[in-house]
Structures are given as structure tokens and as C-alpha cells.
Amino acid sequence: MTELSCDVRTLNADLHCHSTVSDGTLSPAALAERACRHGVELWSLTDHDEIRGQAEAARAAEALGLRYVAGVEISVTWAGETLHIVGLRIDWESAVLTEGLESVRSGRARRARAIAEQLAAVGIPGAFEGALGFVGNPDLISRTHFARFLVESGVCPDVHAVFSNYLVKGRPGYVPITWASLGDALGWIQAAGGAAVVAHPGRYHLSRTALHEMLGEFKERGGQGLEVVTGSHSVDQYREYAAIAREFGFLASRGSDFHGPGESHTELGMLPALPDSLTPIWHDWF
Ligand code: AMP
Ligand code: MN
Ligand code: MN
Ligand code: MN
């Protein structure tokens, strides 16, 4: 394992969050300002299947003296399960990545119509138009926008309640969609010169065997990192995924997955440090 200086290990890195370009509620520039205010020292904006916020994020970060790496969070379907793969230090002008992301986004509009039809069938009309009211990027309508509409219209008290009762398997408003393959997502990230990280591994409904199989395939295809410390993990899960990162020889990442004030429990830059036994994915970036 690489010998690291104290500075690199304890650097306040937040390498996962969302802007209005996907399903966050703040603009890339407002996020940069907020990250800076909360003590973030290395930041990445990782919108779902989108890189059109990157230029604004990088510019705003530079003006604030905040170290920035370009990022993206790609939706993947693996063995029928949705996975999120974060790409870091990508070239956001890569044609391969741009075209790949366009293809992943292309199913969202049709899915949104089908979600709205299902909600109408259980007595919730106007969900498509309602969700659109929360969308910042017409190419990126997500379940989060439907969740905000369901909260606004009084169907659920908050976004978390929505994802317990609607929009998920077995509930009204669940419409399966096939995202990118793991191989495609890794190929696009690599074509853009980036490093691939499995986001919030504790959130997937995979058996231990399937998780190990997926991580094995991810590594074999050149994937480098595991998001060990994330707003989606409990303290026990930090330990659990730290052990898995060591077992597979993955570099470790840290990211809040912040979506906006009042909605995300984890603020930008407010997570605990990575466990000492891990090598941060940013260890050789500067
Ligand atoms: P989509 O990519 O359209 O399927 O939407 C996925 C997004 O929904 C995630 O990135 C989260 O922002 C949000 N989401 C999914 N599950 C939950 C949950 N249990 N609580 C809050 N937000 C969730
Ligand atoms: Mn999201
Ligand atoms: Mn995610
Ligand atoms: Mn995310």
C-alpha cells in the first residue's frame, strides 16, 4: 500500500453530489459555493447520466480556489439490478462518453410517461406535468422529480416516504428500465480517461455471492474504486465495505450524495474520514 502523507488521507474530499442538471435542487455554481463553505477541499459534481453541469462546476470551483475533478454517476443494469457507477477525473468533452450518456438517458422520457400512467391509475393524476415542474434538464427526468411532486401534492410527507410506497418494485409507479451494461459504462469512463468507482455498494439488493461476482467483473474490466464512506451507508457499513475494498484491492472513495438542502440528510463535506486502512482514490491525483 502506498505511503501517504497525513494531508492526503484527511483531505476533505466529497466526490459525489447532484445538481439541477440531474436530480439535485441546486445549480452547479451554488453547489461549489456550498461545498467550499462546508470545508470541502476536493470536490466532484457527479450528475446522473449527465455531464452538462461540468463546465459550470469547474469554473465556479476555480473561482473559489476549490480543487475540482469532473465526475458522472452512470446508471447500469447488472443481473437485473440497477447499479450506479461513478466516473471521476473524466474528460467531459469525450465524444464516447457524451454519446454513451445520451443513449442511457434516452429511455427516461418514455419511462416517465409510464410512471405517470400508473400513478393516474391509483388516483394520482397529473404526475407527468407535476414532475416536469421540478425538472431542471428536460433530458433528465428521474424518479426523484416524481417524488418531489408526490410530496408537493400531499400524497407523502417526504421523499423518503415516497420511495417506501411508490416508484419501487411492487408499488405503484414502478417501471423497469434497462440502463447501460457494466462493460459499456466502464468503457465510456475509460475512454474519457477517468477512474470508475462503484457507488454506495450497500444499497444494492444483491446477495453476498452476487455482490462478489459483480465486484470481480468490475475489477476485471478495469474498475478501480469502491465508495466506502457515503451518505447511504451506516457506520457498520463503512467497516463492511472497507473490508471488501481491502479484499479486492480497491481504492476507496468518499461522497455525500448530496441532492439539496432539506432533502439530503448528509451535508456536503460532512462525512467521517475514510478508515485508515484504505488508500483514497485521490492518493496520486496531485
Ligand atoms: P432514477 O435514476 O430515475 O431511477 O432515480 C434514482 C434516484 O432516486 C436516486 O438517485 C435517488 O436520488 C432517488 N432515490 C432512490 N431511492 C431513494 C430512497 N429510498 N430515498 C430517497 N431517494 C431515493
Ligand atoms: Mn439521485
Ligand atoms: Mn446513486
Ligand atoms: Mn448519487
Short mmCIF file of C-alpha atoms and ligand atoms in Angstrom, two decimals:
data_model
loop_
_atom_site.label_atom_id
_atom_site.label_comp_id
_atom_site.label_asym_id
_atom_site.label_seq_id
_atom_site.Cartn_x
_atom_site.Cartn_y
_atom_site.Cartn_z
CA MET A 1 0.00 0.00 0.00
CA THR A 2 1.25 3.49 -0.85
CA GLU A 3 2.71 5.55 1.98
CA LEU A 4 0.53 8.60 2.35
CA SER A 5 1.06 11.95 3.94
CA CYS A 6 -1.40 12.99 6.62
CA ASP A 7 -2.76 15.71 4.35
CA VAL A 8 -3.86 13.36 1.60
CA ARG A 9 -5.54 10.96 3.98
CA THR A 10 -7.51 13.56 5.89
CA LEU A 11 -8.29 15.78 2.92
CA ASN A 12 -11.98 16.69 2.99
CA ALA A 13 -12.96 15.08 -0.31
CA ASP A 14 -16.58 14.98 -1.43
CA LEU A 15 -16.72 13.12 -4.72
CA HIS A 16 -20.45 12.52 -5.19
CA CYS A 17 -23.33 15.00 -5.43
CA HIS A 18 -26.09 16.18 -7.77
CA SER A 19 -27.16 19.47 -9.33
CA THR A 20 -30.25 20.67 -11.21
CA VAL A 21 -28.63 19.13 -14.31
CA SER A 22 -29.87 15.80 -12.89
CA ASP A 23 -31.96 15.40 -9.72
CA GLY A 24 -30.37 17.88 -7.31
CA THR A 25 -32.03 21.14 -6.33
CA LEU A 26 -29.01 23.48 -6.54
CA SER A 27 -27.12 24.70 -9.61
CA PRO A 28 -23.52 23.54 -10.12
CA ALA A 29 -22.26 27.01 -9.09
CA ALA A 30 -24.41 27.07 -5.94
CA LEU A 31 -23.08 23.60 -5.02
CA ALA A 32 -19.49 24.77 -5.47
CA GLU A 33 -20.13 27.68 -3.12
CA ARG A 34 -21.84 25.41 -0.59
CA ALA A 35 -19.07 22.78 -0.77
CA CYS A 36 -16.50 25.49 -0.13
CA ARG A 37 -18.49 26.90 2.81
CA HIS A 38 -18.67 23.43 4.37
CA GLY A 39 -14.94 22.88 4.18
CA VAL A 40 -14.71 20.61 1.14
CA GLU A 41 -11.14 20.61 -0.21
CA LEU A 42 -11.60 18.30 -3.20
CA TRP A 43 -14.93 18.24 -4.95
CA SER A 44 -16.71 16.47 -7.80
CA LEU A 45 -20.18 17.01 -9.25
CA THR A 46 -21.49 13.60 -10.36
CA ASP A 47 -24.86 14.11 -12.01
CA HIS A 48 -26.83 11.04 -13.06
CA ASP A 49 -26.04 10.18 -16.69
CA GLU A 50 -25.13 13.82 -17.42
CA ILE A 51 -22.01 15.91 -17.83
CA ARG A 52 -23.58 19.19 -18.91
CA GLY A 53 -23.01 20.74 -15.48
CA GLN A 54 -19.26 20.13 -15.57
CA ALA A 55 -18.06 23.36 -17.16
CA GLU A 56 -20.06 25.48 -14.70
CA ALA A 57 -18.92 23.38 -11.71
CA ALA A 58 -15.26 23.54 -12.73
CA ARG A 59 -15.42 27.29 -13.37
CA ALA A 60 -17.16 28.03 -10.08
CA ALA A 61 -14.74 25.81 -8.16
CA GLU A 62 -11.76 27.51 -9.75
CA ALA A 63 -13.05 30.95 -8.84
CA LEU A 64 -13.37 29.77 -5.22
CA GLY A 65 -9.92 28.12 -5.12
CA LEU A 66 -11.63 24.74 -4.62
CA ARG A 67 -9.87 21.71 -6.14
CA TYR A 68 -12.20 20.08 -8.66
CA VAL A 69 -12.35 16.83 -10.63
CA ALA A 70 -15.01 16.22 -13.26
CA GLY A 71 -17.47 13.43 -12.49
CA VAL A 72 -20.55 11.49 -13.51
CA GLU A 73 -22.79 8.79 -12.00
CA ILE A 74 -23.84 6.27 -14.64
CA SER A 75 -26.97 4.11 -14.31
CA VAL A 76 -26.18 0.46 -15.03
CA THR A 77 -28.26 -2.70 -15.17
CA TRP A 78 -26.39 -5.76 -13.95
CA ALA A 79 -28.19 -9.11 -13.48
CA GLY A 80 -31.49 -7.24 -13.43
CA GLU A 81 -30.39 -4.89 -10.65
CA THR A 82 -29.70 -1.16 -11.03
CA LEU A 83 -26.15 -0.18 -10.05
CA HIS A 84 -24.56 3.25 -10.03
CA ILE A 85 -21.01 3.62 -11.31
CA VAL A 86 -19.25 6.91 -10.62
CA GLY A 87 -16.62 8.10 -13.09
CA LEU A 88 -14.05 10.54 -11.69
CA ARG A 89 -11.45 12.76 -13.38
CA ILE A 90 -13.21 12.30 -16.68
CA ASP A 91 -12.68 14.44 -19.76
CA TRP A 92 -16.17 15.87 -20.11
CA GLU A 93 -15.54 16.62 -23.78
CA SER A 94 -15.06 12.93 -24.61
CA ALA A 95 -17.31 12.05 -27.56
CA VAL A 96 -17.51 8.40 -26.49
CA LEU A 97 -18.74 9.34 -23.02
CA THR A 98 -21.12 12.02 -24.34
CA GLU A 99 -22.72 9.62 -26.80
CA GLY A 100 -22.88 6.82 -24.27
CA LEU A 101 -24.66 9.02 -21.75
CA GLU A 102 -27.11 10.18 -24.41
CA SER A 103 -28.04 6.56 -25.03
CA VAL A 104 -28.57 5.86 -21.30
CA ARG A 105 -30.79 8.93 -20.93
CA SER A 106 -32.89 8.10 -23.94
CA GLY A 107 -35.30 5.76 -22.12
CA ARG A 108 -36.21 8.22 -19.37
CA ALA A 109 -38.98 10.17 -21.13
CA ARG A 110 -40.90 7.02 -22.03
CA ARG A 111 -40.46 5.62 -18.53
CA ALA A 112 -41.75 8.90 -17.07
CA ARG A 113 -44.95 8.66 -19.13
CA ALA A 114 -45.48 5.09 -17.94
CA ILE A 115 -44.85 6.07 -14.30
CA ALA A 116 -47.47 8.83 -14.63
CA GLU A 117 -49.98 6.38 -16.14
CA GLN A 118 -49.55 4.02 -13.21
CA LEU A 119 -49.96 6.83 -10.70
CA ALA A 120 -53.09 8.05 -12.52
CA ALA A 121 -54.49 4.52 -12.25
CA VAL A 122 -54.23 4.70 -8.44
CA GLY A 123 -55.91 8.10 -8.30
CA ILE A 124 -52.94 10.46 -8.66
CA PRO A 125 -53.47 12.47 -11.84
CA GLY A 126 -51.12 14.99 -13.47
CA ALA A 127 -47.91 13.37 -12.27
CA PHE A 128 -46.02 13.77 -15.57
CA GLU A 129 -46.64 17.53 -15.72
CA GLY A 130 -46.13 17.75 -11.96
CA ALA A 131 -42.75 16.01 -12.11
CA LEU A 132 -41.72 18.16 -15.08
CA GLY A 133 -42.23 21.20 -12.88
CA PHE A 134 -39.24 20.02 -10.82
CA VAL A 135 -37.01 19.10 -13.76
CA GLY A 136 -34.02 21.32 -14.46
CA ASN A 137 -32.91 19.43 -17.59
CA PRO A 138 -35.61 18.14 -19.95
CA ASP A 139 -33.38 15.18 -20.92
CA LEU A 140 -33.14 14.00 -17.34
CA ILE A 141 -36.48 13.27 -15.75
CA SER A 142 -35.93 10.96 -12.79
CA ARG A 143 -37.94 9.25 -10.07
CA THR A 144 -36.72 11.98 -7.71
CA HIS A 145 -38.77 14.54 -9.68
CA PHE A 146 -41.86 12.35 -9.29
CA ALA A 147 -41.05 12.00 -5.59
CA ARG A 148 -40.97 15.79 -5.19
CA PHE A 149 -44.31 16.07 -6.97
CA LEU A 150 -45.84 13.43 -4.67
CA VAL A 151 -44.63 15.39 -1.65
CA GLU A 152 -45.82 18.72 -3.05
CA SER A 153 -49.26 17.30 -3.77
CA GLY A 154 -49.57 15.93 -0.23
CA VAL A 155 -49.53 12.22 -1.18
CA CYS A 156 -46.44 11.59 1.00
CA PRO A 157 -44.84 13.61 3.80
CA ASP A 158 -41.30 13.43 2.35
CA VAL A 159 -39.20 11.97 -0.45
CA HIS A 160 -38.10 9.01 1.69
CA ALA A 161 -41.73 8.05 2.33
CA VAL A 162 -42.32 8.17 -1.42
CA PHE A 163 -39.60 5.58 -2.03
CA SER A 164 -41.21 3.26 0.52
CA ASN A 165 -44.69 3.42 -1.01
CA TYR A 166 -44.30 4.39 -4.66
CA LEU A 167 -41.89 4.16 -7.61
CA VAL A 168 -40.17 0.99 -6.33
CA LYS A 169 -40.67 -2.67 -7.19
CA GLY A 170 -44.12 -3.91 -6.17
CA ARG A 171 -45.53 -0.39 -5.71
CA PRO A 172 -47.46 1.97 -7.98
CA GLY A 173 -45.24 3.94 -10.35
CA TYR A 174 -42.56 1.27 -10.71
CA VAL A 175 -41.49 0.94 -14.33
CA PRO A 176 -38.45 -1.23 -15.01
CA ILE A 177 -35.87 0.19 -17.37
CA THR A 178 -32.67 -1.26 -18.79
CA TRP A 179 -29.74 1.09 -18.27
CA ALA A 180 -26.17 0.72 -19.61
CA SER A 181 -24.28 -2.55 -19.23
CA LEU A 182 -21.42 -2.58 -16.71
CA GLY A 183 -18.96 -3.09 -19.57
CA ASP A 184 -20.33 -0.10 -21.52
CA ALA A 185 -20.23 2.23 -18.50
CA LEU A 186 -16.64 1.24 -17.71
CA GLY A 187 -15.69 1.59 -21.37
CA TRP A 188 -17.08 5.13 -21.57
CA ILE A 189 -15.38 6.21 -18.32
CA GLN A 190 -12.08 4.74 -19.52
CA ALA A 191 -12.45 6.36 -22.96
CA ALA A 192 -12.81 9.67 -21.09
CA GLY A 193 -9.62 8.94 -19.11
CA GLY A 194 -11.46 8.58 -15.81
CA ALA A 195 -11.41 6.21 -12.84
CA ALA A 196 -14.51 4.10 -12.16
CA VAL A 197 -15.97 3.68 -8.67
CA VAL A 198 -18.89 1.53 -7.50
CA ALA A 199 -21.23 3.99 -5.78
CA HIS A 200 -22.95 3.18 -2.45
CA PRO A 201 -22.45 -0.63 -2.64
CA GLY A 202 -24.59 -1.12 0.47
CA ARG A 203 -27.72 -0.02 -1.38
CA TYR A 204 -27.94 -2.87 -3.87
CA HIS A 205 -30.27 -5.81 -3.46
CA LEU A 206 -27.58 -8.37 -4.28
CA SER A 207 -26.72 -11.50 -2.34
CA ARG A 208 -23.19 -11.69 -0.97
CA THR A 209 -22.28 -14.07 -3.79
CA ALA A 210 -23.76 -11.81 -6.47
CA LEU A 211 -22.06 -8.72 -4.99
CA HIS A 212 -18.71 -10.52 -5.10
CA GLU A 213 -19.35 -11.64 -8.65
CA MET A 214 -20.24 -8.09 -9.69
CA LEU A 215 -17.17 -6.61 -7.97
CA GLY A 216 -14.99 -9.27 -9.59
CA GLU A 217 -16.33 -8.36 -13.03
CA PHE A 218 -15.94 -4.63 -12.25
CA LYS A 219 -12.30 -5.16 -11.30
CA GLU A 220 -11.58 -7.40 -14.25
CA ARG A 221 -12.88 -4.68 -16.57
CA GLY A 222 -10.57 -2.10 -15.01
CA GLY A 223 -12.77 -0.62 -12.27
CA GLN A 224 -10.66 0.89 -9.51
CA GLY A 225 -12.72 2.15 -6.63
CA LEU A 226 -15.39 1.44 -4.05
CA GLU A 227 -17.39 4.20 -2.37
CA VAL A 228 -16.87 3.18 1.24
CA VAL A 229 -17.94 6.34 3.04
CA THR A 230 -21.20 7.66 1.59
CA GLY A 231 -24.36 9.27 2.92
CA SER A 232 -26.12 6.00 2.03
CA HIS A 233 -24.07 3.84 4.44
CA SER A 234 -24.37 3.23 8.17
CA VAL A 235 -21.24 3.23 10.35
CA ASP A 236 -21.32 -0.59 10.28
CA GLN A 237 -21.39 -0.47 6.51
CA TYR A 238 -18.25 1.73 6.44
CA ARG A 239 -16.49 -1.19 8.14
CA GLU A 240 -18.14 -3.84 5.98
CA TYR A 241 -17.21 -2.16 2.69
CA ALA A 242 -13.76 -1.16 3.92
CA ALA A 243 -13.08 -4.88 4.39
CA ILE A 244 -14.40 -5.63 0.90
CA ALA A 245 -12.26 -2.82 -0.59
CA ARG A 246 -9.20 -4.39 1.03
CA GLU A 247 -10.17 -7.88 -0.11
CA PHE A 248 -10.48 -6.77 -3.74
CA GLY A 249 -7.64 -4.24 -3.65
CA PHE A 250 -9.93 -1.31 -4.49
CA LEU A 251 -9.09 2.30 -3.83
CA ALA A 252 -11.66 3.97 -1.57
CA SER A 253 -13.90 6.92 -2.32
CA ARG A 254 -15.95 9.25 -0.15
CA GLY A 255 -19.02 11.21 -1.18
CA SER A 256 -22.12 12.68 0.45
CA ASP A 257 -24.52 12.03 -2.48
CA PHE A 258 -25.99 15.43 -1.58
CA HIS A 259 -29.14 16.29 -3.57
CA GLY A 260 -30.19 19.51 -1.85
CA PRO A 261 -30.87 21.27 1.44
CA GLY A 262 -33.80 19.83 3.36
CA GLU A 263 -33.83 16.64 1.29
CA SER A 264 -30.44 15.05 1.89
CA HIS A 265 -29.53 14.06 5.42
CA THR A 266 -25.83 14.24 4.62
CA GLU A 267 -24.43 17.70 4.01
CA LEU A 268 -21.57 18.33 1.59
CA GLY A 269 -18.20 17.68 3.23
CA MET A 270 -19.68 16.40 6.49
CA LEU A 271 -18.90 12.67 6.31
CA PRO A 272 -16.30 10.94 8.51
CA ALA A 273 -12.83 10.33 7.06
CA LEU A 274 -12.04 7.10 5.23
CA PRO A 275 -10.88 4.28 7.51
CA ASP A 276 -7.08 4.37 7.99
CA SER A 277 -6.54 1.00 6.37
CA LEU A 278 -7.67 2.22 2.93
CA THR A 279 -5.95 4.07 0.11
CA PRO A 280 -8.03 7.04 -1.06
CA ILE A 281 -8.80 7.09 -4.76
CA TRP A 282 -7.32 10.61 -4.86
CA HIS A 283 -3.94 9.47 -3.38
CA ASP A 284 -1.99 10.12 -6.58
CA TRP A 285 -4.06 12.89 -8.15
CA PHE A 286 -1.75 15.76 -7.15
P1 AMP B 1 -33.81 7.13 -11.35
O1 AMP B 1 -32.40 7.25 -11.83
O2 AMP B 1 -34.76 7.99 -12.12
O3 AMP B 1 -34.29 5.73 -11.20
O4 AMP B 1 -33.85 7.77 -9.88
C1 AMP B 1 -32.94 7.35 -8.91
C2 AMP B 1 -32.85 8.40 -7.81
O5 AMP B 1 -33.97 8.30 -6.94
C3 AMP B 1 -31.66 8.19 -6.92
O6 AMP B 1 -30.50 8.76 -7.46
C4 AMP B 1 -32.07 8.93 -5.68
O7 AMP B 1 -31.84 10.31 -5.84
C5 AMP B 1 -33.55 8.69 -5.64
N1 AMP B 1 -33.89 7.59 -4.71
C6 AMP B 1 -33.96 6.28 -4.97
N2 AMP B 1 -34.28 5.58 -3.85
C7 AMP B 1 -34.41 6.50 -2.87
C8 AMP B 1 -34.74 6.46 -1.48
N3 AMP B 1 -35.01 5.30 -0.87
N4 AMP B 1 -34.76 7.61 -0.79
C9 AMP B 1 -34.51 8.79 -1.38
N5 AMP B 1 -34.19 8.91 -2.69
C10 AMP B 1 -34.15 7.78 -3.42
MN MN B 2 -30.31 10.92 -7.34
MN MN B 3 -26.70 6.64 -6.77
MN MN B 4 -25.89 9.90 -6.48
#
